[in-house]
């Protein structure tokens, strides 16, 4: 009885190992690398140029900034600081006056 039990165990072990062999020897699928497609610019956009040139002539900007109740001074100063970088920009602070 002992030898029959050993024979069953050994045969079942061989069967289990043999069943795993085809999965190991099967060829592995090759990995396909995805190639990123380049971004294409349609031919009707700016003649295939990526940078739009500045206009030939510009007009001066006239900018009015409200300076009164509800407009914090640091916000006004930040806007003025940014607008000073623009060429030909005229900045005017507009103060609130009571209507008569």
mmCIF file of C-alpha atoms in Angstrom:
data_model
loop_
_atom_site.group_PDB
_atom_site.id
_atom_site.type_symbol
_atom_site.label_atom_id
_atom_site.label_comp_id
_atom_site.label_asym_id
_atom_site.label_seq_id
_atom_site.Cartn_x
_atom_site.Cartn_y
_atom_site.Cartn_z
ATOM 1 C CA UNK A 1 0.000 0.000 0.000
ATOM 2 C CA UNK A 2 2.869 2.266 0.793
ATOM 3 C CA UNK A 3 4.451 1.728 -2.625
ATOM 4 C CA UNK A 4 1.143 2.355 -4.388
ATOM 5 C CA UNK A 5 0.758 5.642 -2.541
ATOM 6 C CA UNK A 6 4.312 6.682 -3.452
ATOM 7 C CA UNK A 7 3.681 5.730 -7.070
ATOM 8 C CA UNK A 8 0.518 7.904 -7.168
ATOM 9 C CA UNK A 9 2.346 10.836 -5.587
ATOM 10 C CA UNK A 10 5.288 10.573 -7.960
ATOM 11 C CA UNK A 11 3.047 10.252 -11.021
ATOM 12 C CA UNK A 12 0.908 13.207 -9.964
ATOM 13 C CA UNK A 13 4.059 15.284 -9.372
ATOM 14 C CA UNK A 14 5.369 14.419 -12.830
ATOM 15 C CA UNK A 15 1.995 15.182 -14.353
ATOM 16 C CA UNK A 16 1.862 18.570 -12.630
ATOM 17 C CA UNK A 17 5.390 19.440 -13.751
ATOM 18 C CA UNK A 18 4.720 18.204 -17.272
ATOM 19 C CA UNK A 19 1.558 20.255 -17.549
ATOM 20 C CA UNK A 20 3.560 23.398 -16.816
ATOM 21 C CA UNK A 21 6.188 22.736 -19.506
ATOM 22 C CA UNK A 22 4.209 23.844 -22.580
ATOM 23 C CA UNK A 23 3.555 27.244 -20.997
ATOM 24 C CA UNK A 24 7.270 27.709 -20.382
ATOM 25 C CA UNK A 25 8.418 26.649 -23.825
ATOM 26 C CA UNK A 26 5.767 28.577 -25.718
ATOM 27 C CA UNK A 27 7.243 31.566 -27.556
ATOM 28 C CA UNK A 28 6.711 34.828 -25.737
ATOM 29 C CA UNK A 29 4.934 37.543 -27.700
ATOM 30 C CA UNK A 30 7.277 40.246 -28.875
ATOM 31 C CA UNK A 31 6.685 43.656 -27.434
ATOM 32 C CA UNK A 32 5.731 46.264 -29.970
ATOM 33 C CA UNK A 33 6.916 49.768 -29.274
ATOM 34 C CA UNK A 34 4.439 52.502 -30.009
ATOM 35 C CA UNK A 35 6.031 55.228 -32.048
ATOM 36 C CA UNK A 36 4.744 58.690 -31.209
ATOM 37 C CA UNK A 37 3.344 60.448 -34.231
ATOM 38 C CA UNK A 38 4.747 63.937 -34.762
ATOM 39 C CA UNK A 39 2.400 66.860 -34.337
ATOM 40 C CA UNK A 40 1.489 68.116 -37.754
ATOM 41 C CA UNK A 41 0.656 71.736 -38.493
ATOM 42 C CA UNK A 42 -2.061 72.043 -41.134
ATOM 43 C CA UNK A 43 -0.704 73.797 -44.237
ATOM 44 C CA UNK A 44 -3.270 76.590 -44.031
ATOM 45 C CA UNK A 45 -2.062 77.835 -40.644
ATOM 46 C CA UNK A 46 0.511 80.603 -40.978
ATOM 47 C CA UNK A 47 2.235 79.063 -44.001
ATOM 48 C CA UNK A 48 3.738 76.204 -41.934
ATOM 49 C CA UNK A 49 5.528 78.713 -39.652
ATOM 50 C CA UNK A 50 5.299 78.035 -35.950
ATOM 51 C CA UNK A 51 5.891 81.623 -34.801
ATOM 52 C CA UNK A 52 3.677 84.488 -35.899
ATOM 53 C CA UNK A 53 5.743 87.615 -36.617
ATOM 54 C CA UNK A 54 4.816 90.883 -34.890
ATOM 55 C CA UNK A 55 2.673 93.363 -36.816
ATOM 56 C CA UNK A 56 4.447 95.946 -38.979
ATOM 57 C CA UNK A 57 2.877 98.922 -37.174
ATOM 58 C CA UNK A 58 1.252 99.235 -33.767
ATOM 59 C CA UNK A 59 -0.984 101.792 -32.105
ATOM 60 C CA UNK A 60 -0.351 103.093 -28.589
ATOM 61 C CA UNK A 61 -2.447 101.514 -25.855
ATOM 62 C CA UNK A 62 -4.522 103.755 -23.636
ATOM 63 C CA UNK A 63 -5.355 101.959 -20.408
ATOM 64 C CA UNK A 64 -7.578 103.221 -17.612
ATOM 65 C CA UNK A 65 -7.363 101.614 -14.155
ATOM 66 C CA UNK A 66 -10.023 102.272 -11.530
ATOM 67 C CA UNK A 67 -8.539 103.696 -8.339
ATOM 68 C CA UNK A 68 -11.126 103.901 -5.599
ATOM 69 C CA UNK A 69 -13.115 101.972 -3.027
ATOM 70 C CA UNK A 70 -12.887 98.233 -3.719
ATOM 71 C CA UNK A 71 -9.664 98.469 -5.734
ATOM 72 C CA UNK A 72 -6.719 97.482 -3.491
ATOM 73 C CA UNK A 73 -3.567 99.535 -4.002
ATOM 74 C CA UNK A 74 -1.275 96.500 -4.290
ATOM 75 C CA UNK A 75 -3.439 95.120 -7.129
ATOM 76 C CA UNK A 76 -3.235 98.447 -8.970
ATOM 77 C CA UNK A 77 0.547 98.506 -8.512
ATOM 78 C CA UNK A 78 0.857 94.952 -9.874
ATOM 79 C CA UNK A 79 -1.145 95.820 -12.988
ATOM 80 C CA UNK A 80 0.893 98.989 -13.570
ATOM 81 C CA UNK A 81 4.142 97.023 -13.196
ATOM 82 C CA UNK A 82 3.033 94.543 -15.862
ATOM 83 C CA UNK A 83 1.745 97.240 -18.214
ATOM 84 C CA UNK A 84 5.020 99.184 -18.058
ATOM 85 C CA UNK A 85 6.656 96.361 -20.003
ATOM 86 C CA UNK A 86 4.423 97.099 -23.009
ATOM 87 C CA UNK A 87 5.806 99.653 -25.434
ATOM 88 C CA UNK A 88 3.680 102.726 -26.102
ATOM 89 C CA UNK A 89 1.323 102.060 -23.168
ATOM 90 C CA UNK A 90 -0.366 105.081 -21.552
ATOM 91 C CA UNK A 91 -1.754 104.320 -18.101
ATOM 92 C CA UNK A 92 -4.349 106.577 -16.488
ATOM 93 C CA UNK A 93 -5.717 106.098 -12.979
ATOM 94 C CA UNK A 94 -9.443 106.791 -12.946
ATOM 95 C CA UNK A 95 -10.743 108.036 -9.606
ATOM 96 C CA UNK A 96 -14.381 107.845 -8.596
ATOM 97 C CA UNK A 97 -16.172 111.144 -8.134
ATOM 98 C CA UNK A 98 -19.600 111.717 -6.685
ATOM 99 C CA UNK A 99 -22.109 112.793 -9.301
ATOM 100 C CA UNK A 100 -23.449 116.294 -8.712
#
